[in-house]
CSV table of C-alpha atoms and ligand atoms in Angstrom, one decimal:
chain,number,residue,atom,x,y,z
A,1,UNK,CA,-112.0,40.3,52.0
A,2,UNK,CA,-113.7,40.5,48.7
A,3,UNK,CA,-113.2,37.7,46.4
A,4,UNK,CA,-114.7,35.6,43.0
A,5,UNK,CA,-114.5,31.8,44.3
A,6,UNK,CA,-115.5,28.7,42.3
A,7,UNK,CA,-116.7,25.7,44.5
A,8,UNK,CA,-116.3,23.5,41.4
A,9,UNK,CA,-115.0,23.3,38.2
A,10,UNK,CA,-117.6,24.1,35.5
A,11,UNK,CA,-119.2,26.8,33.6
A,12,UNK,CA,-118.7,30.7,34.1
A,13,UNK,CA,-121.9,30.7,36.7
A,14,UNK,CA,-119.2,28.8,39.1
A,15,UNK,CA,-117.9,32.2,39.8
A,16,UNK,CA,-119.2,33.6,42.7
A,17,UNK,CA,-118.3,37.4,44.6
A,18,UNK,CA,-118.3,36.9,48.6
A,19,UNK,CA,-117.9,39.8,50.6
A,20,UNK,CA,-116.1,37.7,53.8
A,21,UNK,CA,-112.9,35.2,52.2
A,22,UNK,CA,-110.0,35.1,54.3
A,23,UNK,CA,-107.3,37.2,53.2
A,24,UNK,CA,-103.4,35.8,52.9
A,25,UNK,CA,-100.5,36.4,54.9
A,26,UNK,CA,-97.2,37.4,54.1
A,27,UNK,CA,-94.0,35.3,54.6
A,28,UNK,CA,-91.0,37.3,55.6
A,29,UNK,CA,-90.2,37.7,51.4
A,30,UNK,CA,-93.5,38.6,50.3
A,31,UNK,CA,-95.1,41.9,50.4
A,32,UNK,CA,-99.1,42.3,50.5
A,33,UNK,CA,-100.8,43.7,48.0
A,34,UNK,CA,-104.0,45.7,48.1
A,35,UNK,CA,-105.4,45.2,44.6
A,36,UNK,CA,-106.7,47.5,42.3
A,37,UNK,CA,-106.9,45.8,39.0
A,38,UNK,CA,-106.1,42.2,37.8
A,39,UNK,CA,-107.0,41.2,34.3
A,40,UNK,CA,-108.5,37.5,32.5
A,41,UNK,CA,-106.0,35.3,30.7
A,42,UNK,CA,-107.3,32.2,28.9
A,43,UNK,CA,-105.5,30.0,31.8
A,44,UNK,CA,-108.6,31.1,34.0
A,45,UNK,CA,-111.3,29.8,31.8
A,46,UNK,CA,-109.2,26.2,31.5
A,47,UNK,CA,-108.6,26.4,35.1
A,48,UNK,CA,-112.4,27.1,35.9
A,49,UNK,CA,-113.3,24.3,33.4
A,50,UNK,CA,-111.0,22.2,35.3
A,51,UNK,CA,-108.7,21.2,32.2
A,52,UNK,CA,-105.3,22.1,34.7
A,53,UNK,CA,-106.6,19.9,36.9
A,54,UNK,CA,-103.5,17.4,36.3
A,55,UNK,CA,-101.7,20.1,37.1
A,56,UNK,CA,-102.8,21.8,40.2
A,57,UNK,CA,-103.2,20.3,42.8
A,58,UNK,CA,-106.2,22.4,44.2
A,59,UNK,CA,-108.7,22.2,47.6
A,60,UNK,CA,-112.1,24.7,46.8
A,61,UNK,CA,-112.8,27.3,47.5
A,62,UNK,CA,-110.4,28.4,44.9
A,63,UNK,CA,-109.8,32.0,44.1
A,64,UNK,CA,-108.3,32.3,40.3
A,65,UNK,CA,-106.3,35.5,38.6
A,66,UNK,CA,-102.8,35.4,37.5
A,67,UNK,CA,-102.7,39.7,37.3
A,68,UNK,CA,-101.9,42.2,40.0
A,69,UNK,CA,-101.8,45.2,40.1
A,70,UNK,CA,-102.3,47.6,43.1
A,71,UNK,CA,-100.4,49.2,46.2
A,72,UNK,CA,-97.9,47.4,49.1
A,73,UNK,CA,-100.0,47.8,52.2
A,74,UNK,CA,-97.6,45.1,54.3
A,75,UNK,CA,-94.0,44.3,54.2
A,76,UNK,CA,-92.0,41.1,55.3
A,77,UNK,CA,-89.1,41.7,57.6
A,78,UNK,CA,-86.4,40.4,54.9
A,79,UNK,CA,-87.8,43.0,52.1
A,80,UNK,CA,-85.4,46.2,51.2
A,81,UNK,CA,-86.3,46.5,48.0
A,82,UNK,CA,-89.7,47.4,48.1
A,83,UNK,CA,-91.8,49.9,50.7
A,84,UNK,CA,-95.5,50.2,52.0
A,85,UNK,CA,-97.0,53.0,49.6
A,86,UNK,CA,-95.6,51.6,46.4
A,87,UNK,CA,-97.5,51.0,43.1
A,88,UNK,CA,-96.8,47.7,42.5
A,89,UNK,CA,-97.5,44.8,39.4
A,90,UNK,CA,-97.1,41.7,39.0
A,91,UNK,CA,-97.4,38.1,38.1
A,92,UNK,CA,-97.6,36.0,41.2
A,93,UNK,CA,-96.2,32.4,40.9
A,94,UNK,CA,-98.9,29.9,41.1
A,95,UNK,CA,-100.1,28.8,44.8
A,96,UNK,CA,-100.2,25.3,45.4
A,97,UNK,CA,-103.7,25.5,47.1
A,98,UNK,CA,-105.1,27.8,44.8
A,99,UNK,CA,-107.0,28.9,47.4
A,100,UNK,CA,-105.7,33.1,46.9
A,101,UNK,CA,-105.8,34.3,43.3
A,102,UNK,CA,-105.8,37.7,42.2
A,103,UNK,CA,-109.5,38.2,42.0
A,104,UNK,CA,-110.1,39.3,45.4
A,105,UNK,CA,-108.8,42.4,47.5
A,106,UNK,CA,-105.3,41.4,48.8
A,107,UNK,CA,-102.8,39.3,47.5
A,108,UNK,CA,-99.3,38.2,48.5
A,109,UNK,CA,-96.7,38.4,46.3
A,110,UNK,CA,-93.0,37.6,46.4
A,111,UNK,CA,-90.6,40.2,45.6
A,112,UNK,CA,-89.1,38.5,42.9
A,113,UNK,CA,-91.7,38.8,40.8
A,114,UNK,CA,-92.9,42.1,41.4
A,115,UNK,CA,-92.0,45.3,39.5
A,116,UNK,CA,-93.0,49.2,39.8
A,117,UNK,CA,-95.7,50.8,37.9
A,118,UNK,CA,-94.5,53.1,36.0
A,119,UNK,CA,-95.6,56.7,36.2
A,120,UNK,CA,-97.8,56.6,32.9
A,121,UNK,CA,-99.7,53.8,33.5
A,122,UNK,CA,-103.2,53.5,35.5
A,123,UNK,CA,-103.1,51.0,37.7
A,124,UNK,CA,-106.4,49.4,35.6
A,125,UNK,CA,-103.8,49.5,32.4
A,126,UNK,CA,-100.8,48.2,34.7
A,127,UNK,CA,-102.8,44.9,35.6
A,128,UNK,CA,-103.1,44.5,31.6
A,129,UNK,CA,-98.8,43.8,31.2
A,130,UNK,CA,-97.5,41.0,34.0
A,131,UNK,CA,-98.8,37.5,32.4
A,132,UNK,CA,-99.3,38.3,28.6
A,133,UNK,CA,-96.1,40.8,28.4
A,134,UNK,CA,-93.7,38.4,30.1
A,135,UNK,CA,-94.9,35.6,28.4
A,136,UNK,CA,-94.2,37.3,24.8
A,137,UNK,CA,-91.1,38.5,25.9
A,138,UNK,CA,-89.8,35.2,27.2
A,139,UNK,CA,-91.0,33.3,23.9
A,140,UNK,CA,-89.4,36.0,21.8
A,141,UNK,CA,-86.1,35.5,23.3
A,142,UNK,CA,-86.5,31.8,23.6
A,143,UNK,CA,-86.9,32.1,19.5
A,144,UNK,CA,-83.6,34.2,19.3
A,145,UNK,CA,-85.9,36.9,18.0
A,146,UNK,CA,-83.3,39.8,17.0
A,147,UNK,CA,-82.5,42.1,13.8
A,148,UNK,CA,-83.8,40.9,10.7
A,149,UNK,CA,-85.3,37.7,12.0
A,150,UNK,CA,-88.4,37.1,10.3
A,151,UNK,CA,-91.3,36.3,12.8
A,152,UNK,CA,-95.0,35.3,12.6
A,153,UNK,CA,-96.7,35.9,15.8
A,154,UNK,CA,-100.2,34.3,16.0
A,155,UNK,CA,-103.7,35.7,17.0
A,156,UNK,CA,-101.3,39.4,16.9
A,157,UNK,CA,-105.1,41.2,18.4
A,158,UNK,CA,-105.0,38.7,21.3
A,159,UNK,CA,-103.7,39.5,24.8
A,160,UNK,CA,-99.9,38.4,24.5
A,161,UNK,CA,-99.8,39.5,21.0
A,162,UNK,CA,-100.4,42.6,21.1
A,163,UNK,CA,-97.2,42.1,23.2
A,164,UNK,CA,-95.2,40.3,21.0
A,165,UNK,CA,-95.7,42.1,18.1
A,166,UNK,CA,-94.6,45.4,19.6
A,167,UNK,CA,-91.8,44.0,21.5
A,168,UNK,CA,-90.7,41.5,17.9
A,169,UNK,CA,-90.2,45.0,16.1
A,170,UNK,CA,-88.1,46.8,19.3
A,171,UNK,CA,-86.0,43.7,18.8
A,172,UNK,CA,-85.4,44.8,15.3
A,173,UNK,CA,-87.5,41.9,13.5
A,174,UNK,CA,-89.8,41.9,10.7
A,175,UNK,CA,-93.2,41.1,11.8
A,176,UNK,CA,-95.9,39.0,10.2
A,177,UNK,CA,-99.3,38.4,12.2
A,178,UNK,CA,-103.1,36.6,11.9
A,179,UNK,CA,-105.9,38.5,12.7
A,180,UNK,CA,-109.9,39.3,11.7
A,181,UNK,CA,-110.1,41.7,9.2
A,182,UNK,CA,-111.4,43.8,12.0
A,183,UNK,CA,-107.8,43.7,13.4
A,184,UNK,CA,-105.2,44.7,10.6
A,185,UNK,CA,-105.6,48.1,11.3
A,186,UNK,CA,-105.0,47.6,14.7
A,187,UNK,CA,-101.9,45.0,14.6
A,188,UNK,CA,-100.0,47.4,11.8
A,189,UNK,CA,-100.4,50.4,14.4
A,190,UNK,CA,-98.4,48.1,17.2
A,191,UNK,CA,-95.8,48.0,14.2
A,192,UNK,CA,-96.6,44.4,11.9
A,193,UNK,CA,-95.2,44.4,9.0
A,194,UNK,CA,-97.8,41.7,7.6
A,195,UNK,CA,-100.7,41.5,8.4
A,196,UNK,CA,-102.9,37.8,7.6
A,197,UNK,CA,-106.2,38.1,7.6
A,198,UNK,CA,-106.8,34.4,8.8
A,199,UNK,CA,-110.6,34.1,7.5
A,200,UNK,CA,-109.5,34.5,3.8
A,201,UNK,CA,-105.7,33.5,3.9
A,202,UNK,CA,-104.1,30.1,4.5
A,203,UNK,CA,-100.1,31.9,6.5
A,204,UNK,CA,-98.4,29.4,4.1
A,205,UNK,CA,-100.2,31.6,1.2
A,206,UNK,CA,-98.0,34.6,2.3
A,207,UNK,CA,-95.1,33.2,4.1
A,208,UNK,CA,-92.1,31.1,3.6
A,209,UNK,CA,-88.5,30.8,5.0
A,210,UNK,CA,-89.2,32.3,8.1
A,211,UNK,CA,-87.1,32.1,11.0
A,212,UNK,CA,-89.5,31.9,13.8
A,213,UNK,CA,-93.1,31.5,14.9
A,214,UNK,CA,-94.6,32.1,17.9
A,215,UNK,CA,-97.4,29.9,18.5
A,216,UNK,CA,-100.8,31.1,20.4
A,217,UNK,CA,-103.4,28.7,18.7
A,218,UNK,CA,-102.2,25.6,18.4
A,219,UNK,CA,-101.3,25.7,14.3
A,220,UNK,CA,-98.2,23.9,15.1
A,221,UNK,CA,-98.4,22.2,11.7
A,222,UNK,CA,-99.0,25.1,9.6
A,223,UNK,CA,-96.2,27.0,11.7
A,224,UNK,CA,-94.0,24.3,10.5
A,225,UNK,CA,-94.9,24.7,7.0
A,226,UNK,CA,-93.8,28.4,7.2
A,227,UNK,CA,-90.3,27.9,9.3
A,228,UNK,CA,-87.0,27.9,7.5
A,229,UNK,CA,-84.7,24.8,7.4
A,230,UNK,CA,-82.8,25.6,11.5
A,231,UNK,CA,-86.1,27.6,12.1
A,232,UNK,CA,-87.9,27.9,15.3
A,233,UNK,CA,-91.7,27.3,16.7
A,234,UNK,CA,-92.7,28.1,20.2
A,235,UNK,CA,-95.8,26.5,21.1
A,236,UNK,CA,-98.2,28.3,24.5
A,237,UNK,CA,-101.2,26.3,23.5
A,238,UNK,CA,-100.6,23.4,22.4
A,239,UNK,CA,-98.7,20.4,23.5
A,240,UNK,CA,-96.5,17.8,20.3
A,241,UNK,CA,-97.2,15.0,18.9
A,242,UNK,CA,-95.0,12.8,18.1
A,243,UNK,CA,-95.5,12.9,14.2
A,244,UNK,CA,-94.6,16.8,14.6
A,245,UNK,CA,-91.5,16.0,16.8
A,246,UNK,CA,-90.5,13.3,14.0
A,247,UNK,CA,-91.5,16.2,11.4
A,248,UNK,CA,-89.6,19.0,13.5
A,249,UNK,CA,-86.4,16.7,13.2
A,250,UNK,CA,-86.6,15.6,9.5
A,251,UNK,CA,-86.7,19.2,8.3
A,252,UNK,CA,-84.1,19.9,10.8
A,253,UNK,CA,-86.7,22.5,12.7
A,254,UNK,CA,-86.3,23.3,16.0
A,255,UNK,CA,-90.0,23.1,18.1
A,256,UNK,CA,-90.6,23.3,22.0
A,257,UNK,CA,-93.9,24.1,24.2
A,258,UNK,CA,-93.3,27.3,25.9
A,259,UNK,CA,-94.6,27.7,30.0
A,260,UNK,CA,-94.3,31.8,30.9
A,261,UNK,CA,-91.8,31.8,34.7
A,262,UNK,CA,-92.8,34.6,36.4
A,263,UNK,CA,-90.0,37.3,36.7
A,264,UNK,CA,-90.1,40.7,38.3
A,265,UNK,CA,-86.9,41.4,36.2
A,266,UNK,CA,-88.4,40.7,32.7
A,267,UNK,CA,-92.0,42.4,34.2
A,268,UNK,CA,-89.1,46.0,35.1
A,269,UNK,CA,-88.1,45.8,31.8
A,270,UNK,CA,-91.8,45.8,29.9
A,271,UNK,CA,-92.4,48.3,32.6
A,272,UNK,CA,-89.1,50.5,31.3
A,273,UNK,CA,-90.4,50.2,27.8
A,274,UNK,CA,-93.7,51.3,29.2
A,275,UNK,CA,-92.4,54.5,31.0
A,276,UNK,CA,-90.3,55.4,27.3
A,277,UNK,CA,-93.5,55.2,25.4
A,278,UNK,CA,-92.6,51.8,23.6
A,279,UNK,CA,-95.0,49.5,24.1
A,280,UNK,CA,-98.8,50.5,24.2
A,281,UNK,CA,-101.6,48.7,26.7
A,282,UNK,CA,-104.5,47.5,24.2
A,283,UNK,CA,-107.4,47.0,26.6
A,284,UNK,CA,-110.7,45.3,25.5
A,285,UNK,CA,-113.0,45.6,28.5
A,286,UNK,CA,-113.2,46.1,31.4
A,287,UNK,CA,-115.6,45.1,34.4
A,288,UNK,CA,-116.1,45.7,38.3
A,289,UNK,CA,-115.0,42.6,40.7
A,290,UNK,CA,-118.8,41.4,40.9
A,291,UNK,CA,-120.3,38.1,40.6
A,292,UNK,CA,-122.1,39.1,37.3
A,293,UNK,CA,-119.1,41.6,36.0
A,294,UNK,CA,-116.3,38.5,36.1
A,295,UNK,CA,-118.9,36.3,34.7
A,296,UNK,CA,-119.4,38.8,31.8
A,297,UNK,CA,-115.1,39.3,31.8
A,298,UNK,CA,-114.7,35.1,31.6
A,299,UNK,CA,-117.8,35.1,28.8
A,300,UNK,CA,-115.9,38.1,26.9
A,301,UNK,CA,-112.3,36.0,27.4
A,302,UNK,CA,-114.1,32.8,26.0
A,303,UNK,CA,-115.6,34.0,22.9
A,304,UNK,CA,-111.7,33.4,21.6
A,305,UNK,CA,-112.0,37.3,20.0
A,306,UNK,CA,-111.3,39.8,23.0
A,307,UNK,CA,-109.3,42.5,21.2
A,308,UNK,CA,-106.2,43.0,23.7
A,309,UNK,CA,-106.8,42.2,27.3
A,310,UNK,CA,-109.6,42.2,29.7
A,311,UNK,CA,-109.3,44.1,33.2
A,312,UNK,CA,-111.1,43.7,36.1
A,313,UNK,CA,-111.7,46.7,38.4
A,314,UNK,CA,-111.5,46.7,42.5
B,1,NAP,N1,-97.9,28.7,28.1
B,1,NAP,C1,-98.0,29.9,28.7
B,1,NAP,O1,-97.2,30.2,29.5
B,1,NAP,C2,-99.1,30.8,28.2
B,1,NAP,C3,-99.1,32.1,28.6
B,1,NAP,C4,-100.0,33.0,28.1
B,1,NAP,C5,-101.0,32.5,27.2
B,1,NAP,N2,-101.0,31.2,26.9
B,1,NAP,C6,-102.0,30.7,26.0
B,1,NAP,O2,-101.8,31.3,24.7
B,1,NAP,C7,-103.1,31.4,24.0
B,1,NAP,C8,-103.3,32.9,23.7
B,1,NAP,O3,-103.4,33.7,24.8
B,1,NAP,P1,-104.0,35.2,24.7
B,1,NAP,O4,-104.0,35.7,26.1
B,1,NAP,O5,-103.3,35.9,23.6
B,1,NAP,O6,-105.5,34.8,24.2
B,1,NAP,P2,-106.7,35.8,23.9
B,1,NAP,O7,-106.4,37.2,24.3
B,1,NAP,O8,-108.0,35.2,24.3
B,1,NAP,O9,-106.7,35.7,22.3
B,1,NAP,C9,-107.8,36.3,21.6
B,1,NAP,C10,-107.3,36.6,20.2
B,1,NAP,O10,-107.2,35.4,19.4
B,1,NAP,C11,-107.4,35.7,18.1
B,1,NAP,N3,-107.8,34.4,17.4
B,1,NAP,C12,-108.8,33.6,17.6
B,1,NAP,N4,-108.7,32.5,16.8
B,1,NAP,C13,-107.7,32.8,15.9
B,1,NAP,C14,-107.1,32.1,14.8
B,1,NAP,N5,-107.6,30.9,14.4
B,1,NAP,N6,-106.0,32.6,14.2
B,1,NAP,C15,-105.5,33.8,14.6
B,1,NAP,N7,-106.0,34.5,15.7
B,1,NAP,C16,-107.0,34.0,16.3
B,1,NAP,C17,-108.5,36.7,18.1
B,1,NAP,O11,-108.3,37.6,17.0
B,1,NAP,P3,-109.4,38.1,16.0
B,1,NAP,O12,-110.5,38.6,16.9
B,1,NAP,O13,-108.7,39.1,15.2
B,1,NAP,O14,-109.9,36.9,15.2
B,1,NAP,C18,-108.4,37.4,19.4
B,1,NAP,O15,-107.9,38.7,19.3
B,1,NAP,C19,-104.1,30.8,25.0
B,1,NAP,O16,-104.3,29.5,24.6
B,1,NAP,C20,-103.4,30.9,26.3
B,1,NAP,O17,-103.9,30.0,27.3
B,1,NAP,C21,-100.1,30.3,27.4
């Protein structure tokens, strides 16, 4: 099958198209996908680099892509729930090998984490929702995110906030957000309420007393700064030190690091909201499945200003 391999960890020139990888097999849970679309998180760029290498335990080739979006071509002989024809998303659970990402042509997937795509969506738009939706909704209930709660949500342009932001508001919570000046009007159309333009404004500037901040850039300090007394900060990019434990716990604020579990139920229910027009896809770019087009996706995903996601085409 087609797929982008690296043979190392390095630079984006690692990432090569080949034309004859060998494509997985299903276990009697898993369905196989043909794929359509997968998108570029931030996680394949560290991965590439080789700054997850503590945690995964990988042989090269390895095929990267944490996004799925296509049609069920296969079936395993324990699978009810889901038939050959269907338009399927999802985001896979991490294999142990690494050796069969989403950036080739077929991928398997257990049921569990898979949803439907719903009617409205292309599948190019579907592959845009699995890792960055689920990881905003997950954070935003891990924060207790509900009516009146005030929330910033960090880097709101970026891939899971333009997620977060959206789904903050369905939740009934008022919204504040960091983003170019380039990106206000953009952020206050998902539905923020505040808008920071980060270049020109410090967040504790603007904000105080707030009950929760979700964390995508590491600001764990300044997020403090902003947080209520019982408050709480999520952290996806970062990892605590031990001064901001010791901090967290003399101002009686609650802080964690936040790791996204893949969930076919929580990826249903972005996809529910999808098919009742309330949540929008923001896509940035997109590129074909080439060696020079996923180079191009992992420079765009790199430059830290992609302005939603970034989708790569089968
Ligand atoms: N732990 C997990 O399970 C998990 C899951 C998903 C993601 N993550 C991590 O979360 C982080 C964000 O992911 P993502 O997909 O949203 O990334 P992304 O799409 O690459 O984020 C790009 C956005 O970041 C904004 N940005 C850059 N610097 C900023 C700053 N100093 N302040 C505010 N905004 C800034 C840019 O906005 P402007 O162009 O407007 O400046 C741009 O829109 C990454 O580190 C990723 O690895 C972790």
């Amino acid at each position: 099958m087609k797929a982008a391999i690296i043979k190392n960890f390095g630079d984006k020139t690692e990432l090569q198209v080949v034309s004859d990888y060998p494509a997985p097999s299903i276990n009697d849970d898993q369905v196989l996908v043909a794929i359509s679309a997968t998108s570029v998180n931030p996680i394949d760029y560290k991965a590439r680099q080789g700054l997850l290498s503590g945690r995964f335990q990988w042989q090269f080739p390895v095929v990267l892509g944490w996004d799925v979006a296509g049609e069920i071509i296969a079936i395993g002989k324990n699978v009810t729930d889901f038939s050959i024809g269907q338009r399927v998303f999802a985001r896979p659970a991490n294999d142990v090998t690494g050796r069969f990402g989403s950036y080739a042509e077929f991928m398997a997937v257990d049921t569990n984490q898979l949803a439907k795509i719903p009617d409205n969506l292309t599948d190019s738009e579907a592959a845009a929702v699995p890792l960055a939706g689920e990881t905003a909704l997950q954070m935003l209930r891990a924060l207790q995110i509900g009516p009146g709660k005030k929330v910033l949500i960090q880097a709101g342009a970026g891939g899971v906030g333009i997620f977060a932001i959206q789904l903050a508001k369905l939740m009934g919570a008022q919204v504040a957000t960091t983003v170019s000046g380039s990106n206000i009007a953009l952020v206050q159309q998902l539905g923020a309420d505040i808008a920071i333009d980060y270049h020109k404004h410090a967040i504790q500037d603007t904000l105080s007393d707030y009950d929760a901040v979700l964390d995508t850039i590491g600001d764990i300090d300044g997020g403090m700064d902003i947080l209520s007394s019982g408050g709480r900060l999520i952290t996806i990019s970062a990892s605590l030190s031990p001064e901001q434990t010791q901090r967290a716990q003399n101002e009686a604020k609650i802080i964690a690091t936040g790791w996204l579990q893949p969930n076919g139920q929580d990826l249903q229910q972005l996809a529910d909201y999808i098919a009742n027009d309330q949540l929008k896809i923001i896509i940035d770019s997109q590129y074909p499945l080439t060696t020079s087009g996923i180079q191009a996706a992992h420079a765009r995903i790199e430059s830290h200003h992609a302005r939603g996601k970034i989708i790569i085409n089968l």
